[in-house]
mmCIF file of C-alpha atoms and ligand atoms in Angstrom:
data_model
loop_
_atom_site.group_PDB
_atom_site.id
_atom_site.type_symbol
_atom_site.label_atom_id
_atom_site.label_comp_id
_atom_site.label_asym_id
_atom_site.label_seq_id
_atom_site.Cartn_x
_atom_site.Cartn_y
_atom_site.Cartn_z
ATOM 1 C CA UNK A 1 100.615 101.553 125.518
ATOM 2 C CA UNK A 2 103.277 99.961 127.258
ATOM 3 C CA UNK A 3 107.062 101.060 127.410
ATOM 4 C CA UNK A 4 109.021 99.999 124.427
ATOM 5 C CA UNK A 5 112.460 99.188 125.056
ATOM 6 C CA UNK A 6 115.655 101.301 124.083
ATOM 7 C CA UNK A 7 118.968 98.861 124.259
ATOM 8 C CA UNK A 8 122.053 100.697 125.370
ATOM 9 C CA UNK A 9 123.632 102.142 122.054
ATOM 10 C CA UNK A 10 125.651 104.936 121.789
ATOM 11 C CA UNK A 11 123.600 107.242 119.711
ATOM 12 C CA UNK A 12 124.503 107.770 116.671
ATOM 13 C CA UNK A 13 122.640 108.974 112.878
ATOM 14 C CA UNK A 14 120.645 106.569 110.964
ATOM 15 C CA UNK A 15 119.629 107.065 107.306
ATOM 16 C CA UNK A 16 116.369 105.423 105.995
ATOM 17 C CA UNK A 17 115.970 104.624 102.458
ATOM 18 C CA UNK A 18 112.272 104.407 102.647
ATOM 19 C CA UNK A 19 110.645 106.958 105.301
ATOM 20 C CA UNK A 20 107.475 104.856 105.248
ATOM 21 C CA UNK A 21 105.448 103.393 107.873
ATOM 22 C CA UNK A 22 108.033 101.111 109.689
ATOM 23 C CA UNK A 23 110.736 103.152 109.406
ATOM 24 C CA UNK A 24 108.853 106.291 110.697
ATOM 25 C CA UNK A 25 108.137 105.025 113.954
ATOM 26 C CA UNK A 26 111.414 103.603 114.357
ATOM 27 C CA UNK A 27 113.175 106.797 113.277
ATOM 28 C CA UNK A 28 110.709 109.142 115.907
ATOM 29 C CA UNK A 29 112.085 106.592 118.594
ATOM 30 C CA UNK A 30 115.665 106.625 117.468
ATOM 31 C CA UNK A 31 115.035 110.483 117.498
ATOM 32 C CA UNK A 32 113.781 110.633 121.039
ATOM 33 C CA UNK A 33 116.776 108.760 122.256
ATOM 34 C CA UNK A 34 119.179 111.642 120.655
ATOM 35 C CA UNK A 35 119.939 109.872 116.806
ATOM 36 C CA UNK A 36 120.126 112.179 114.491
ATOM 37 C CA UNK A 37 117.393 110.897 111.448
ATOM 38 C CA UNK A 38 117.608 110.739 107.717
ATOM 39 C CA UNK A 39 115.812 109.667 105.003
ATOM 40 C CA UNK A 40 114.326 109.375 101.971
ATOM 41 C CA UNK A 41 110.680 109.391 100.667
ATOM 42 C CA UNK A 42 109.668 109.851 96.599
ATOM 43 C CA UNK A 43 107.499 113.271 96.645
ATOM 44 C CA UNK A 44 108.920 116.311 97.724
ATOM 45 C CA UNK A 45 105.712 117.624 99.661
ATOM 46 C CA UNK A 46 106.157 115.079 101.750
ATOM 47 C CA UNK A 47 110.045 115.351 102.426
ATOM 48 C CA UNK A 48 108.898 118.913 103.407
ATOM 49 C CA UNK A 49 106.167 117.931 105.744
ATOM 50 C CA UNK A 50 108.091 115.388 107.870
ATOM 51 C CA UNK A 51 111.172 117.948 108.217
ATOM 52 C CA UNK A 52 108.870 120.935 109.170
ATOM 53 C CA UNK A 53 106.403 118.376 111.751
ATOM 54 C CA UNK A 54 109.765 115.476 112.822
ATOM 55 C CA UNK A 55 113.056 117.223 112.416
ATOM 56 C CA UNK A 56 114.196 114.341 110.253
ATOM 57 C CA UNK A 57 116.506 115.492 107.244
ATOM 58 C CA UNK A 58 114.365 114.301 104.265
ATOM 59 C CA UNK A 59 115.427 114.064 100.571
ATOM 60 C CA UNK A 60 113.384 112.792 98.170
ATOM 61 C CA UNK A 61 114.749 109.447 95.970
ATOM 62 C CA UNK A 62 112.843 107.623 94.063
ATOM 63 C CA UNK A 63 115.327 105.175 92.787
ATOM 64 C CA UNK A 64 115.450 106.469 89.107
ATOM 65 C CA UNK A 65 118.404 109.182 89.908
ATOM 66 C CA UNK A 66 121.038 109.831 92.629
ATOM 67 C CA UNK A 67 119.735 111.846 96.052
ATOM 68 C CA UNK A 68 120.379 115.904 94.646
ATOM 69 C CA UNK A 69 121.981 116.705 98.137
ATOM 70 C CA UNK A 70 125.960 116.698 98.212
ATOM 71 C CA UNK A 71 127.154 114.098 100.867
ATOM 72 C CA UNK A 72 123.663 112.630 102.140
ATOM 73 C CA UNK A 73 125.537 110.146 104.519
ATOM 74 C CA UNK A 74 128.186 112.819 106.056
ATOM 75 C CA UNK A 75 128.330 110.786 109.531
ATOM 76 C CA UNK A 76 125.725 108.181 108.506
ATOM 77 C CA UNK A 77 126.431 105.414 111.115
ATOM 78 C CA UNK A 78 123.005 102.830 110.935
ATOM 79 C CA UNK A 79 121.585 102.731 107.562
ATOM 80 C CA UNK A 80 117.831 100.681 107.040
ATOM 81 C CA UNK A 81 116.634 100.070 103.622
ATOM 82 C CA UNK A 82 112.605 99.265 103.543
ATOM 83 C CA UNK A 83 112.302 100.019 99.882
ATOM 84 C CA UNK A 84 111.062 96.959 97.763
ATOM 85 C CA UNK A 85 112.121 95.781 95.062
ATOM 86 C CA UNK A 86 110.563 96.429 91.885
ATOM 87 C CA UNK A 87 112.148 97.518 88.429
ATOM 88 C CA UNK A 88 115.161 97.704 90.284
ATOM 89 C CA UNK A 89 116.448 95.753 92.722
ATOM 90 C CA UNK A 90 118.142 97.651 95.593
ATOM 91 C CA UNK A 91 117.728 101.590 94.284
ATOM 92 C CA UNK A 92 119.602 102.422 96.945
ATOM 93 C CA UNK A 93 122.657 100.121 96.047
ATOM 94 C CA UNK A 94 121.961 101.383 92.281
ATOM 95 C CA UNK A 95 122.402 104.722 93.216
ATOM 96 C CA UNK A 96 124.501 105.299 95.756
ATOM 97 C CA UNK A 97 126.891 101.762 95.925
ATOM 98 C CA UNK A 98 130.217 104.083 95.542
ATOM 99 C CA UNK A 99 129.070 106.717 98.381
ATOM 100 C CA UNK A 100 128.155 103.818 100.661
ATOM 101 C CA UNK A 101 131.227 102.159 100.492
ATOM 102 C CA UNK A 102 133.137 105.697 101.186
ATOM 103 C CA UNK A 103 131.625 106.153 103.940
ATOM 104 C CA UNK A 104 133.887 106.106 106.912
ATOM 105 C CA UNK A 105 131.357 106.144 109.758
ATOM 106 C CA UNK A 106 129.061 103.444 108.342
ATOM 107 C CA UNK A 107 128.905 100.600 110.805
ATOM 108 C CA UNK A 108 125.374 98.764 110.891
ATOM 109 C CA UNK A 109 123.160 97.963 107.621
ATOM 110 C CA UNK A 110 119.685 96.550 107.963
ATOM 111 C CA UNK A 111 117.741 95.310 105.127
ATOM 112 C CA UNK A 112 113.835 94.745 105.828
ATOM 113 C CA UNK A 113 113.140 91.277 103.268
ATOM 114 C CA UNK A 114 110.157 89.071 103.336
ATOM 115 C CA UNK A 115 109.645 85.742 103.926
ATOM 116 C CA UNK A 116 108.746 85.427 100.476
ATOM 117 C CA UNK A 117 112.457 84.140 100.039
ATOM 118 C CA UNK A 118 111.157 80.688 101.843
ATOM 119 C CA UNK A 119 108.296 80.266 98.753
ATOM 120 C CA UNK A 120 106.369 77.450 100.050
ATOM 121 C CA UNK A 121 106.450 75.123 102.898
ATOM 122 C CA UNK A 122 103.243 73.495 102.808
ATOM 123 C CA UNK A 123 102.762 74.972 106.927
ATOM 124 C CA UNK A 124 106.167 72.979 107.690
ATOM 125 C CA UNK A 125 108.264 75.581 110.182
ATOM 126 C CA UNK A 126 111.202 77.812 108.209
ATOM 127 C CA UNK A 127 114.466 78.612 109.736
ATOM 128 C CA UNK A 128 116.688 81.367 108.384
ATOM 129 C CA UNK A 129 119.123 78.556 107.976
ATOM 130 C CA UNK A 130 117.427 76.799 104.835
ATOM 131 C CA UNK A 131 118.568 78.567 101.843
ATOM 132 C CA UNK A 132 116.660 80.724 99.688
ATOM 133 C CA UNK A 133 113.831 78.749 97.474
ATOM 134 C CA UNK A 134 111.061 81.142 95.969
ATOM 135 C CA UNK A 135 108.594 80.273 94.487
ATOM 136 C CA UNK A 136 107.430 83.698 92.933
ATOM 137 C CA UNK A 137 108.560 86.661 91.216
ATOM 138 C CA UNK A 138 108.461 88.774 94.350
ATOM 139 C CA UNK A 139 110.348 86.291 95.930
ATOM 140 C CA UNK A 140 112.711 85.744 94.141
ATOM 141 C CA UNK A 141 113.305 89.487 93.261
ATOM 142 C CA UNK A 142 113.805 89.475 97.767
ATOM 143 C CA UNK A 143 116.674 87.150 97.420
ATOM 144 C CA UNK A 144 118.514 88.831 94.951
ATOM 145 C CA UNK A 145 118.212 92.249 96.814
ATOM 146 C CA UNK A 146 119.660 89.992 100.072
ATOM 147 C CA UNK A 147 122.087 88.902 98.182
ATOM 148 C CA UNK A 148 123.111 92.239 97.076
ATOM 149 C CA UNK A 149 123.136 94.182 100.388
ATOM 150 C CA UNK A 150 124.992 90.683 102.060
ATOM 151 C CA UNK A 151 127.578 91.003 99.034
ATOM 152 C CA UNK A 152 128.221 94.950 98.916
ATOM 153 C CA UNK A 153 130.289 95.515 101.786
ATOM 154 C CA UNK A 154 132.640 92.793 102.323
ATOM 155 C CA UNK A 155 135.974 93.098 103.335
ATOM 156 C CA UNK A 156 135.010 96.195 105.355
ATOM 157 C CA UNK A 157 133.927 96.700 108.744
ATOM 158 C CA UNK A 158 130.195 97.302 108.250
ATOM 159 C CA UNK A 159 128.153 94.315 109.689
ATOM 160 C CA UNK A 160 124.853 93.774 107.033
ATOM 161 C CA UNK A 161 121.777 92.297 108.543
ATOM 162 C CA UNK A 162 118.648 90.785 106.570
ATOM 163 C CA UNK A 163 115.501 91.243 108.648
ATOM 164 C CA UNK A 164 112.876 88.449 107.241
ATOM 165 C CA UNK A 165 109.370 90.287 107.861
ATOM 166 C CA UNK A 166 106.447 88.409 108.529
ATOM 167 C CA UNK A 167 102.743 90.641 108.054
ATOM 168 C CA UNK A 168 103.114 94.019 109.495
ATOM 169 C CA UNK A 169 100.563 95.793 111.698
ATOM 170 C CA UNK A 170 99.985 98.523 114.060
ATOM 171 C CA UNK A 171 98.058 101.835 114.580
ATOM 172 C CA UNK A 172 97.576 103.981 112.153
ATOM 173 C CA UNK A 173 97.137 103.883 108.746
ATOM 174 C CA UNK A 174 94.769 101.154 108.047
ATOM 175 C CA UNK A 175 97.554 99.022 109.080
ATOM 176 C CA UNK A 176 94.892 96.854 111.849
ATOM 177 C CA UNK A 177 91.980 95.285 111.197
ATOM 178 C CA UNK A 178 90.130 97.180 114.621
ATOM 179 C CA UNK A 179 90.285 99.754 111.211
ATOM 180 C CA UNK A 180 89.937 98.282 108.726
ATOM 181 C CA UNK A 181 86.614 96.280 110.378
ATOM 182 C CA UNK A 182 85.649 100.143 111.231
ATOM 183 C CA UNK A 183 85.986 101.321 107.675
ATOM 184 C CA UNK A 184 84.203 98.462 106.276
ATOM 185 C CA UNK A 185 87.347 96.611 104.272
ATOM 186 C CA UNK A 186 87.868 93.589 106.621
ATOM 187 C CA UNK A 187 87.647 90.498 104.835
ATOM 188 C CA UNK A 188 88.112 86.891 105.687
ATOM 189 C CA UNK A 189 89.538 84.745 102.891
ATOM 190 C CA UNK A 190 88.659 81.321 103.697
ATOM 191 C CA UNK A 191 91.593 78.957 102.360
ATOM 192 C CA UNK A 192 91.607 76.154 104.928
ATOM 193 C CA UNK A 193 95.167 75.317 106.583
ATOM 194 C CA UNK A 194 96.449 78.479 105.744
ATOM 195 C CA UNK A 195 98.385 80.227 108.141
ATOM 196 C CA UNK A 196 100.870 83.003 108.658
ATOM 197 C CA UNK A 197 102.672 84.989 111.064
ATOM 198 C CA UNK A 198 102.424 88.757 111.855
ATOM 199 C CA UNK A 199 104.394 91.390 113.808
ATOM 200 C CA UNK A 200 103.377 94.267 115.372
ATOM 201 C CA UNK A 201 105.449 97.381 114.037
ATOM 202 C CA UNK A 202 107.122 98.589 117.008
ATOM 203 C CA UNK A 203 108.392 94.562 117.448
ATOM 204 C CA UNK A 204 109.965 95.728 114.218
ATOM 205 C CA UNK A 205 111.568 98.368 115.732
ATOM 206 C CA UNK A 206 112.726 96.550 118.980
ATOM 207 C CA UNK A 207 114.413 93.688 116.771
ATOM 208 C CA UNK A 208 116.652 96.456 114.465
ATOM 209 C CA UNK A 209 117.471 97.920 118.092
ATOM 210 C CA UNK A 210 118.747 94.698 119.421
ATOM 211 C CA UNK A 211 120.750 94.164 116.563
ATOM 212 C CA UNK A 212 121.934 97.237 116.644
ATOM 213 C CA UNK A 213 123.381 96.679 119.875
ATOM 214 C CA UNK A 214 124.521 93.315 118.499
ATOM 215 C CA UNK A 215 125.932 93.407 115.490
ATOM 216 C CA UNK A 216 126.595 90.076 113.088
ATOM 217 C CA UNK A 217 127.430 90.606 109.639
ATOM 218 C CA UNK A 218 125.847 88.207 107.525
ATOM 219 C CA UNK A 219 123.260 87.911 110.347
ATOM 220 C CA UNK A 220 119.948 86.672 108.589
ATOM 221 C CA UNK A 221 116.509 87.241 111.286
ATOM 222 C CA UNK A 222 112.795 85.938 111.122
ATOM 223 C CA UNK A 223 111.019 88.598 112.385
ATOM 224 C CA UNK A 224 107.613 87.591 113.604
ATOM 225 C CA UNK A 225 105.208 86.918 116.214
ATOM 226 C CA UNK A 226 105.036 83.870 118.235
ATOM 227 C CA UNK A 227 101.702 82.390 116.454
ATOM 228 C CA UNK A 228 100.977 81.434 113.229
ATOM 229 C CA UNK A 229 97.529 81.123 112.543
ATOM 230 C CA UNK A 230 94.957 81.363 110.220
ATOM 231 C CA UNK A 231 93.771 85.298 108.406
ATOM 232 C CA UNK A 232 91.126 85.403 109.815
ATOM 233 C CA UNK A 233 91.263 85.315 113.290
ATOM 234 C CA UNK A 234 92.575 88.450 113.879
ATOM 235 C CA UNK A 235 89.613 89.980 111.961
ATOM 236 C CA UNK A 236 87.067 87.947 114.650
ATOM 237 C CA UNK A 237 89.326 88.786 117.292
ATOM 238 C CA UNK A 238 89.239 92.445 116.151
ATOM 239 C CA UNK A 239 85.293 92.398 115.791
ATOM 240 C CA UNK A 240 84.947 90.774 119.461
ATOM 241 C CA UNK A 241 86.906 94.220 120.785
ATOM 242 C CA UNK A 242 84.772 95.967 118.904
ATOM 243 C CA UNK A 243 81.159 94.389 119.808
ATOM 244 C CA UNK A 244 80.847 94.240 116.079
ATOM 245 C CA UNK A 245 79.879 90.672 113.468
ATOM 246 C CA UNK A 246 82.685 89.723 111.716
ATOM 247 C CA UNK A 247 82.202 89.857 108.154
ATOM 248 C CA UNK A 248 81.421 86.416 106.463
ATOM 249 C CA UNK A 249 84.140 84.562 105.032
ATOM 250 C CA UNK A 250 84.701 84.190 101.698
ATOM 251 C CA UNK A 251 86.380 81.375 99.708
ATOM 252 C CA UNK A 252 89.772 81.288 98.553
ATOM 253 C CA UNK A 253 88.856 80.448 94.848
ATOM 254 C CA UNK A 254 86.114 82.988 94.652
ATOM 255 C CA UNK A 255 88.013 85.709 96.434
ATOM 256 C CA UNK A 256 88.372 88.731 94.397
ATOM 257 C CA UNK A 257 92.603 89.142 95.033
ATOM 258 C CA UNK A 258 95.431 91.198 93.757
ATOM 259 C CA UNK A 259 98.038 89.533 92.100
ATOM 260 C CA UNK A 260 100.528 90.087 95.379
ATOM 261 C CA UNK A 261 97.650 88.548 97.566
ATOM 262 C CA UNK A 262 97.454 85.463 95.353
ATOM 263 C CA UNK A 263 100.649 85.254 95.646
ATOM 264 C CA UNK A 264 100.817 85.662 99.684
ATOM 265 C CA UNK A 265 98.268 83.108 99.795
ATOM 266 C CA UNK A 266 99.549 80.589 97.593
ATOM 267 C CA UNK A 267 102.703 80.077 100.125
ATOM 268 C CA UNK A 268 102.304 78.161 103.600
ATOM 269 C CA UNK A 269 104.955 78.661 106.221
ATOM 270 C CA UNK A 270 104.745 78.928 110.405
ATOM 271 C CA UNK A 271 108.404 81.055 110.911
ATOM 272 C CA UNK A 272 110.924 79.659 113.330
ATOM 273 C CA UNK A 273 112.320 82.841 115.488
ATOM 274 C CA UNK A 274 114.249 81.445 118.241
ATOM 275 C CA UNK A 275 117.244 83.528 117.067
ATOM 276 C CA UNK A 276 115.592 86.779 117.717
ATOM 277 C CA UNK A 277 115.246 85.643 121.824
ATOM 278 C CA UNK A 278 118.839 83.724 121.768
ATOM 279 C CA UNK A 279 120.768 85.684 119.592
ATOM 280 C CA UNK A 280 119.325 89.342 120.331
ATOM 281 C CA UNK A 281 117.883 88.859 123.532
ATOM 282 C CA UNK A 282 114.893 90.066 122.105
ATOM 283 C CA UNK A 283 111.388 89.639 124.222
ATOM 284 C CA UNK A 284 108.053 90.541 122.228
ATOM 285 C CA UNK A 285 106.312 93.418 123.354
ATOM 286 C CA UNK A 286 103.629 91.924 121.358
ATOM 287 C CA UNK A 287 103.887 88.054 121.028
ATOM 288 C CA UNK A 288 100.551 87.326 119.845
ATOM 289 C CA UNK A 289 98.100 89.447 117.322
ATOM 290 C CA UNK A 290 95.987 89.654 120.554
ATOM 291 C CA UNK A 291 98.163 91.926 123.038
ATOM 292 C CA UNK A 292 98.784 93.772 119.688
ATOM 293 C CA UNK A 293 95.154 94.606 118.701
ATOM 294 C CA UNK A 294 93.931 95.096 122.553
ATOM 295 C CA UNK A 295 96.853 98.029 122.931
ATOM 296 C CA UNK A 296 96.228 99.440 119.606
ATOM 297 C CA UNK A 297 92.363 99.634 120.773
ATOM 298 C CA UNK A 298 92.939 100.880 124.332
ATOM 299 C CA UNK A 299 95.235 103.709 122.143
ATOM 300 C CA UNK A 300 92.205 105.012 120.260
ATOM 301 C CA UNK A 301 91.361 104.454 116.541
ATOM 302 C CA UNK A 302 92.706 107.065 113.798
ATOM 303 C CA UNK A 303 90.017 106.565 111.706
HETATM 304 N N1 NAP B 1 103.402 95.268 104.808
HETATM 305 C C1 NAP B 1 103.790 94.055 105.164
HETATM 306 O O1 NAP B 1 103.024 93.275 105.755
HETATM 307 C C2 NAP B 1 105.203 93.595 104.872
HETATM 308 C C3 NAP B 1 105.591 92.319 105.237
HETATM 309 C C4 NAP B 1 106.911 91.947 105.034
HETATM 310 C C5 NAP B 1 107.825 92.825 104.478
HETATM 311 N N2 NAP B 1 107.394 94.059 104.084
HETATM 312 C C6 NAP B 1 108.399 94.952 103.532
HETATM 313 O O2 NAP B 1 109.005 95.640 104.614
HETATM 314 C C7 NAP B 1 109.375 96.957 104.197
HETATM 315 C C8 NAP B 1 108.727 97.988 105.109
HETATM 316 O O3 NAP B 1 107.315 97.848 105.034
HETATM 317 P P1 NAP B 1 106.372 99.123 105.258
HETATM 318 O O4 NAP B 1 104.979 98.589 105.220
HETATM 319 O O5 NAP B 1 106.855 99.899 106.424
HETATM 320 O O6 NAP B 1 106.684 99.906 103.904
HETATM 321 P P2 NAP B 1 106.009 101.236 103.349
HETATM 322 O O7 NAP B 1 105.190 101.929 104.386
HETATM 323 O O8 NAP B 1 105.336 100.887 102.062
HETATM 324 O O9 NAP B 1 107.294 102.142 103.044
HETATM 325 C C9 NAP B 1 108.133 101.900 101.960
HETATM 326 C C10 NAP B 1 109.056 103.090 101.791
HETATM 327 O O10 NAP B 1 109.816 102.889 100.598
HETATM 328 C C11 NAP B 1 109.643 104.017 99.719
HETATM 329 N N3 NAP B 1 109.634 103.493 98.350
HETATM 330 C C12 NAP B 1 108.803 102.572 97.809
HETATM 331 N N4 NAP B 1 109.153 102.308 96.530
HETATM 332 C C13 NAP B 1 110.228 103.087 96.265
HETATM 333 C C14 NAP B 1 111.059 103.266 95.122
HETATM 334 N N5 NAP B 1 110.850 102.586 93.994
HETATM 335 N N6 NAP B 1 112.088 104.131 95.204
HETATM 336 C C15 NAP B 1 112.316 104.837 96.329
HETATM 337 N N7 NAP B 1 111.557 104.702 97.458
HETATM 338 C C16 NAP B 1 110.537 103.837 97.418
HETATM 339 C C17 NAP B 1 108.324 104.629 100.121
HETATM 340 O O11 NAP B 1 108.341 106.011 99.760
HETATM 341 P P3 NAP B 1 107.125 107.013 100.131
HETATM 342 O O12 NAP B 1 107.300 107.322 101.593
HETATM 343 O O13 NAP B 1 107.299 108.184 99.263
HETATM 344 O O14 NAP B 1 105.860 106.233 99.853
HETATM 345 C C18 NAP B 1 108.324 104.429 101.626
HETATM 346 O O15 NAP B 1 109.034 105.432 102.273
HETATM 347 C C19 NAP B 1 108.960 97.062 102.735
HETATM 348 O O16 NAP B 1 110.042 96.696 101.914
HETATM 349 C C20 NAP B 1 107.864 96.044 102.616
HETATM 350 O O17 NAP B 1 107.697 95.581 101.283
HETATM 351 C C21 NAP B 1 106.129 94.460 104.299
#
């Protein structure tokens, strides 16, 4: 695997609201480094397990009541929210708004979004300058949670950033399609010109480092790789590392598809991310889904 980079930042403690998969490998980095970690995740078995196996100080939220613990964010100085939005929009705002705002030694906010925001673009290239213009639910349920976290600390000193998140995946978890081809749920929707970006999760991390180390409040980001391109190359891509067939491709109209993936593939965008090289100074450890899939294979498969 190669070296992941660690910007200069005094560390500090960072709270995430939403322990999951991005935010777990960001927080064992952060960790490493000397942060102090919190978090939050919905079951109390696993709040238990992460403290006992990560040293992270885990309470269990699951947006419908306040965290039990008396001051959660006692020297809370980075906070990331990766929880979506569902019945309500920012839990984390719903809940704990007041105790944000009180606390003193809150200077960075990140918000992971989607590109959803964008709704469709036919394949025309999106910059985080064009305003919001969903097209969905989901969507539009993203821009109102942006709005929220952009909105909820001004006049302060806490810079908010919006983090615009193209496809995720990485080891572990089913997250790649090297498993997914492995455990037999590859698939290959055939919808012809449609494309979309990805990012490898530890890019993820990388880009809330940087802008970390660079704050802008009101800072909105792309996050994604460097090629947009169709679904299903990865998967043959994948298959071709593992001297496997891909699997045949199915049609878009006859593809069996949640209602989120119908969704996700009824919008067409290629993401403009020249501000995360100019603005953050940020260099992909990962550009393409290639480098990303060969290091997650030369890493061994969980599966
Ligand atoms: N997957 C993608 O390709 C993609 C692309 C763009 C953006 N995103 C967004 O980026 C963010 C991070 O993605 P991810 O794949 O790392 O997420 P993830 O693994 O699904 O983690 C989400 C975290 O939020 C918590 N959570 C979910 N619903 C909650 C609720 N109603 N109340 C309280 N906590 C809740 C989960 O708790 P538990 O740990 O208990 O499950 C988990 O810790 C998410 O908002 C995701 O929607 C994802």
């Amino acid at each position: 695997m190669p070296d992941l980079p660690m910007p200069a930042i005094d560390s500090g403690h960072v709270f995430f609201f939403g322990l999951g998969y991005t935010a777990f490998r960001l927080a064992r980095r952060m960790r490493d480094a000397g942060w102090r970690v919190s978090g939050t995740v919905r079951s109390a078995e696993k709040a238990s397990a992460l403290e006992a196996a990560e040293g992270f100080a885990v309470h269990v939220f699951d947006g419908t009541a306040p965290i039990a613990a008396t001051e959660p964010f006692a020297g809370v100085t980075h906070l990331v929210d990766t929880i979506p939005p569902r019945d309500i929009v920012v839990p984390a705002l719903e809940r704990h708004r007041g105790d944000l705002r009180a606390c003193s030694s809150l200077r960075w906010v990140g918000y992971l979004s989607t590109p959803a925001v964008y709704g469709d673009r036919q394949g025309g290239v999106v910059t985080e300058d064009e305003p919001p213009t969903p097209g969905s639910r989901r969507g539009a349920l993203r821009a109102e949670a942006e709005r929220a976290w952009l909105d909820a600390f001004s006049g302060s000193g806490v810079a908010v950033q919006v983090f615009r998140i193209a496809g995720i995946y990485g080891p572990g978890g089913g997250r790649n399609a090297l498993e997914q081809l492995k455990a037999g749920k590859a698939r290959i929707v055939d919808k012809p010109g449609q494309v979309f970006n990805r990012i490898h999760v530890d890019d993820i991390g990388s880009i809330l480092l940087a802008s970390m180390a660079r704050p802008r409040d009101g800072g909105i980001y792309n996050v994604a790789d460097t090629e947009a391109c169709p679904p299903g190359d990865p998967i043959v891509f994948a298959a071709g590392l593992l001297g496997i067939d891909p699997p045949t491709p199915v049609p878009f109209d006859s593809a069996e598809l949640s209602e989120m993936a119908r969704s996700f593939y009824s919008e067409c965008k290629r993401l403009d991310t020249t501000r995360l090289s100019e603005e953050l100074g940020v260099t992909l450890t990962y550009p393409t889904y290639r480098e990303g899939l060969r290091a997650i294979a030369a890493g061994g498969l969980s599966v």
